[in-house]
Amino acid sequence: MFTIISYDIVQDHRRTKVMKYLKGWGTRVQYSVFECDLDAREFTRVLRELTSLIDRNTDSVRCYRLDEAAVKRIHIVGVGGISRDPTHYMVGGE
């Protein structure tokens, strides 16, 4: 499901960890905003990891899960587009 994750992290070190973690799951579309395509299991994993990376007393992470109808209603003014590229790949196999 198309997921927008935004964050407001007080400490630089934690903010960098969150940004680097999210780069493995989605596309950075603004300074503190990522667009990701996550199934339910992936979303649970990402949410759990983000919870462990932040200070819940000072930081904030917001996740917006959008169905296809909502994605079609996204309007972008200026440069950029909705990122629908694969965000990560499975390597290996038999």
Tab-separated table of N, CA and C in Angstrom:
chain	number	residue	atom	x	y	z
A	1	MET	N	0.848	-1.172	0.000
A	1	MET	CA	0.000	0.000	0.000
A	1	MET	C	0.897	1.240	0.000
A	2	PHE	N	0.498	2.230	-0.747
A	2	PHE	CA	1.244	3.478	-0.817
A	2	PHE	C	1.236	4.127	0.565
A	3	THR	N	2.414	4.427	1.086
A	3	THR	CA	2.545	4.954	2.445
A	3	THR	C	3.434	6.182	2.423
A	4	ILE	N	2.956	7.254	3.015
A	4	ILE	CA	3.752	8.463	3.182
A	4	ILE	C	4.214	8.483	4.632
A	5	ILE	N	5.523	8.615	4.823
A	5	ILE	CA	6.090	8.674	6.174
A	5	ILE	C	6.812	10.008	6.315
A	6	SER	N	6.392	10.776	7.312
A	6	SER	CA	7.061	12.040	7.609
A	6	SER	C	7.561	11.989	9.042
A	7	TYR	N	8.604	12.754	9.311
A	7	TYR	CA	9.163	12.718	10.657
A	7	TYR	C	9.695	14.083	11.057
A	8	ASP	N	9.669	14.305	12.361
A	8	ASP	CA	10.245	15.489	12.979
A	8	ASP	C	11.070	14.972	14.148
A	9	ILE	N	12.371	14.899	13.951
A	9	ILE	CA	13.281	14.314	14.925
A	9	ILE	C	14.173	15.431	15.463
A	10	VAL	N	14.212	15.570	16.768
A	10	VAL	CA	14.928	16.672	17.412
A	10	VAL	C	16.436	16.549	17.253
A	11	GLN	N	16.981	15.389	17.525
A	11	GLN	CA	18.430	15.208	17.546
A	11	GLN	C	18.966	14.785	16.171
A	12	ASP	N	20.033	15.451	15.705
A	12	ASP	CA	20.617	15.160	14.395
A	12	ASP	C	20.973	13.689	14.223
A	13	HIS	N	21.589	13.095	15.232
A	13	HIS	CA	22.038	11.704	15.141
A	13	HIS	C	20.853	10.756	14.914
A	14	ARG	N	19.787	10.942	15.663
A	14	ARG	CA	18.594	10.097	15.485
A	14	ARG	C	17.935	10.373	14.141
A	15	ARG	N	17.887	11.649	13.746
A	15	ARG	CA	17.265	12.011	12.469
A	15	ARG	C	18.004	11.339	11.319
A	16	THR	N	19.329	11.315	11.382
A	16	THR	CA	20.133	10.671	10.341
A	16	THR	C	19.860	9.166	10.306
A	17	LYS	N	19.737	8.538	11.471
A	17	LYS	CA	19.438	7.102	11.512
A	17	LYS	C	18.085	6.800	10.880
A	18	VAL	N	17.084	7.623	11.181
A	18	VAL	CA	15.752	7.431	10.610
A	18	VAL	C	15.800	7.603	9.099
A	19	MET	N	16.468	8.655	8.634
A	19	MET	CA	16.567	8.916	7.199
A	19	MET	C	17.254	7.750	6.484
A	20	LYS	N	18.362	7.276	7.021
A	20	LYS	CA	19.085	6.164	6.389
A	20	LYS	C	18.248	4.892	6.382
A	21	TYR	N	17.518	4.653	7.463
A	21	TYR	CA	16.658	3.473	7.518
A	21	TYR	C	15.568	3.550	6.447
A	22	LEU	N	14.916	4.701	6.349
A	22	LEU	CA	13.814	4.840	5.391
A	22	LEU	C	14.288	4.798	3.942
A	23	LYS	N	15.538	5.175	3.675
A	23	LYS	CA	16.074	5.091	2.311
A	23	LYS	C	16.037	3.658	1.798
A	24	GLY	N	16.071	2.690	2.701
A	24	GLY	CA	15.997	1.292	2.302
A	24	GLY	C	14.587	0.836	1.971
A	25	TRP	N	13.604	1.687	2.253
A	25	TRP	CA	12.209	1.289	2.056
A	25	TRP	C	11.445	2.164	1.075
A	26	GLY	N	11.943	3.343	0.782
A	26	GLY	CA	11.164	4.221	-0.075
A	26	GLY	C	11.999	5.302	-0.723
A	27	THR	N	11.306	6.277	-1.278
A	27	THR	CA	11.925	7.388	-1.981
A	27	THR	C	11.754	8.659	-1.165
A	28	ARG	N	12.859	9.344	-0.950
A	28	ARG	CA	12.814	10.610	-0.225
A	28	ARG	C	12.299	11.681	-1.187
A	29	VAL	N	11.142	12.260	-0.859
A	29	VAL	CA	10.540	13.242	-1.753
A	29	VAL	C	10.650	14.661	-1.216
A	30	GLN	N	10.892	14.806	0.061
A	30	GLN	CA	11.195	16.085	0.690
A	30	GLN	C	12.136	15.796	1.845
A	31	TYR	N	12.629	16.831	2.500
A	31	TYR	CA	13.662	16.657	3.519
A	31	TYR	C	13.286	15.595	4.553
A	32	SER	N	12.109	15.617	5.070
A	32	SER	CA	11.694	14.667	6.101
A	32	SER	C	10.447	13.882	5.695
A	33	VAL	N	10.334	13.593	4.392
A	33	VAL	CA	9.158	12.881	3.887
A	33	VAL	C	9.598	11.802	2.900
A	34	PHE	N	9.086	10.590	3.122
A	34	PHE	CA	9.351	9.471	2.224
A	34	PHE	C	8.036	8.919	1.691
A	35	GLU	N	8.068	8.438	0.450
A	35	GLU	CA	6.961	7.694	-0.133
A	35	GLU	C	7.426	6.250	-0.266
A	36	CYS	N	6.617	5.335	0.241
A	36	CYS	CA	6.973	3.916	0.245
A	36	CYS	C	5.790	3.089	-0.242
A	37	ASP	N	6.087	1.937	-0.812
A	37	ASP	CA	5.050	0.979	-1.169
A	37	ASP	C	5.263	-0.234	-0.275
A	38	LEU	N	4.448	-0.350	0.789
A	38	LEU	CA	4.655	-1.374	1.805
A	38	LEU	C	3.421	-2.256	1.956
A	39	ASP	N	3.625	-3.558	1.978
A	39	ASP	CA	2.511	-4.429	2.313
A	39	ASP	C	2.343	-4.419	3.840
A	40	ALA	N	1.359	-5.116	4.345
A	40	ALA	CA	1.046	-5.063	5.781
A	40	ALA	C	2.226	-5.523	6.639
A	41	ARG	N	2.891	-6.578	6.236
A	41	ARG	CA	4.033	-7.095	6.998
A	41	ARG	C	5.192	-6.099	7.001
A	42	GLU	N	5.483	-5.533	5.839
A	42	GLU	CA	6.561	-4.554	5.752
A	42	GLU	C	6.242	-3.313	6.585
A	43	PHE	N	4.990	-2.867	6.525
A	43	PHE	CA	4.594	-1.697	7.301
A	43	PHE	C	4.791	-1.946	8.799
A	44	THR	N	4.399	-3.114	9.273
A	44	THR	CA	4.580	-3.461	10.680
A	44	THR	C	6.052	-3.452	11.058
A	45	ARG	N	6.878	-3.998	10.191
A	45	ARG	CA	8.331	-4.024	10.428
A	45	ARG	C	8.913	-2.620	10.485
A	46	VAL	N	8.551	-1.790	9.510
A	46	VAL	CA	9.059	-0.411	9.464
A	46	VAL	C	8.609	0.367	10.694
A	47	LEU	N	7.357	0.237	11.050
A	47	LEU	CA	6.823	0.945	12.213
A	47	LEU	C	7.549	0.520	13.492
A	48	ARG	N	7.786	-0.765	13.638
A	48	ARG	CA	8.501	-1.270	14.814
A	48	ARG	C	9.916	-0.707	14.882
A	49	GLU	N	10.601	-0.698	13.747
A	49	GLU	CA	11.974	-0.189	13.725
A	49	GLU	C	12.019	1.318	13.988
A	50	LEU	N	11.102	2.054	13.375
A	50	LEU	CA	11.067	3.499	13.615
A	50	LEU	C	10.809	3.805	15.087
A	51	THR	N	9.930	3.038	15.699
A	51	THR	CA	9.631	3.225	17.123
A	51	THR	C	10.884	3.037	17.964
A	52	SER	N	11.745	2.107	17.561
A	52	SER	CA	12.972	1.864	18.323
A	52	SER	C	14.041	2.924	18.068
A	53	LEU	N	13.939	3.631	16.950
A	53	LEU	CA	14.957	4.627	16.603
A	53	LEU	C	14.695	6.010	17.190
A	54	ILE	N	13.467	6.303	17.542
A	54	ILE	CA	13.134	7.658	17.970
A	54	ILE	C	12.986	7.746	19.489
A	55	ASP	N	12.950	8.977	19.972
A	55	ASP	CA	12.602	9.260	21.364
A	55	ASP	C	11.136	9.670	21.355
A	56	ARG	N	10.281	8.828	21.887
A	56	ARG	CA	8.837	9.077	21.825
A	56	ARG	C	8.407	10.295	22.632
A	57	ASN	N	9.285	10.824	23.471
A	57	ASN	CA	8.956	12.012	24.256
A	57	ASN	C	9.245	13.311	23.519
A	58	THR	N	10.098	13.254	22.478
A	58	THR	CA	10.468	14.490	21.779
A	58	THR	C	10.284	14.427	20.270
A	59	ASP	N	10.240	13.239	19.698
A	59	ASP	CA	10.202	13.069	18.242
A	59	ASP	C	8.800	12.672	17.780
A	60	SER	N	8.591	12.818	16.475
A	60	SER	CA	7.302	12.457	15.893
A	60	SER	C	7.515	11.809	14.535
A	61	VAL	N	6.813	10.692	14.316
A	61	VAL	CA	6.780	10.034	13.005
A	61	VAL	C	5.312	9.851	12.653
A	62	ARG	N	4.953	10.243	11.431
A	62	ARG	CA	3.566	10.086	10.964
A	62	ARG	C	3.565	9.207	9.718
A	63	CYS	N	2.663	8.237	9.705
A	63	CYS	CA	2.540	7.323	8.567
A	63	CYS	C	1.124	7.424	8.021
A	64	TYR	N	1.021	7.715	6.747
A	64	TYR	CA	-0.279	7.824	6.081
A	64	TYR	C	-0.373	6.702	5.055
A	65	ARG	N	-1.310	5.777	5.249
A	65	ARG	CA	-1.513	4.656	4.331
A	65	ARG	C	-2.633	5.029	3.366
A	66	LEU	N	-2.332	5.038	2.074
A	66	LEU	CA	-3.297	5.479	1.070
A	66	LEU	C	-3.647	4.344	0.118
A	67	ASP	N	-4.938	4.151	-0.093
A	67	ASP	CA	-5.357	3.176	-1.090
A	67	ASP	C	-5.223	3.814	-2.478
A	68	GLU	N	-5.446	3.021	-3.512
A	68	GLU	CA	-5.258	3.514	-4.887
A	68	GLU	C	-6.133	4.726	-5.205
A	69	ALA	N	-7.351	4.750	-4.706
A	69	ALA	CA	-8.233	5.896	-4.960
A	69	ALA	C	-7.645	7.166	-4.367
A	70	ALA	N	-7.081	7.068	-3.177
A	70	ALA	CA	-6.473	8.242	-2.541
A	70	ALA	C	-5.210	8.670	-3.282
A	71	VAL	N	-4.425	7.709	-3.743
A	71	VAL	CA	-3.204	8.034	-4.486
A	71	VAL	C	-3.555	8.814	-5.753
A	72	LYS	N	-4.640	8.442	-6.415
A	72	LYS	CA	-5.053	9.137	-7.636
A	72	LYS	C	-5.470	10.583	-7.373
A	73	ARG	N	-5.800	10.892	-6.119
A	73	ARG	CA	-6.214	12.251	-5.776
A	73	ARG	C	-5.057	13.120	-5.268
A	74	ILE	N	-3.829	12.586	-5.286
A	74	ILE	CA	-2.668	13.378	-4.872
A	74	ILE	C	-2.399	14.434	-5.941
A	75	HIS	N	-2.218	15.657	-5.508
A	75	HIS	CA	-1.870	16.760	-6.408
A	75	HIS	C	-0.518	17.303	-6.011
A	76	ILE	N	0.363	17.438	-6.975
A	76	ILE	CA	1.696	17.982	-6.742
A	76	ILE	C	1.799	19.290	-7.511
A	77	VAL	N	2.169	20.339	-6.823
A	77	VAL	CA	2.374	21.643	-7.438
A	77	VAL	C	3.878	21.872	-7.495
A	78	GLY	N	4.402	22.153	-8.658
A	78	GLY	CA	5.839	22.327	-8.808
A	78	GLY	C	6.481	21.043	-9.290
A	79	VAL	N	7.766	20.896	-9.002
A	79	VAL	CA	8.521	19.746	-9.502
A	79	VAL	C	8.227	18.496	-8.696
A	80	GLY	N	8.450	17.369	-9.312
A	80	GLY	CA	8.295	16.092	-8.624
A	80	GLY	C	7.106	15.311	-9.116
A	81	GLY	N	7.096	14.075	-8.749
A	81	GLY	CA	6.002	13.200	-9.099
A	81	GLY	C	5.831	12.153	-8.022
A	82	ILE	N	4.778	11.412	-8.114
A	82	ILE	CA	4.530	10.339	-7.160
A	82	ILE	C	5.502	9.219	-7.468
A	83	SER	N	6.227	8.771	-6.468
A	83	SER	CA	7.226	7.723	-6.691
A	83	SER	C	6.566	6.356	-6.625
A	84	ARG	N	6.605	5.652	-7.726
A	84	ARG	CA	6.022	4.302	-7.799
A	84	ARG	C	7.076	3.271	-8.172
A	85	ASP	N	8.336	3.683	-8.195
A	85	ASP	CA	9.405	2.745	-8.509
A	85	ASP	C	9.558	1.746	-7.373
A	86	PRO	N	10.050	0.556	-7.678
A	86	PRO	CA	10.327	-0.388	-6.587
A	86	PRO	C	11.302	0.253	-5.606
A	87	THR	N	11.053	0.066	-4.333
A	87	THR	CA	11.887	0.697	-3.323
A	87	THR	C	12.980	-0.226	-2.817
A	88	HIS	N	12.810	-1.529	-2.989
A	88	HIS	CA	13.822	-2.475	-2.569
A	88	HIS	C	13.645	-3.764	-3.374
A	89	TYR	N	14.711	-4.518	-3.454
A	89	TYR	CA	14.703	-5.719	-4.265
A	89	TYR	C	15.198	-6.907	-3.447
A	90	MET	N	14.651	-8.076	-3.726
A	90	MET	CA	15.091	-9.302	-3.097
A	90	MET	C	16.175	-9.911	-3.993
A	91	VAL	N	17.339	-10.182	-3.412
A	91	VAL	CA	18.447	-10.757	-4.161
A	91	VAL	C	18.690	-12.159	-3.623
A	92	GLY	N	18.909	-13.077	-4.507
A	92	GLY	CA	19.185	-14.444	-4.085
A	92	GLY	C	18.226	-15.398	-4.754
A	93	GLY	N	18.032	-16.495	-4.163
A	93	GLY	CA	17.125	-17.476	-4.723
A	93	GLY	C	17.809	-18.788	-4.956
A	94	GLU	N	17.156	-19.628	-5.727
A	94	GLU	CA	17.683	-20.967	-5.954
A	94	GLU	C	18.390	-21.083	-7.252
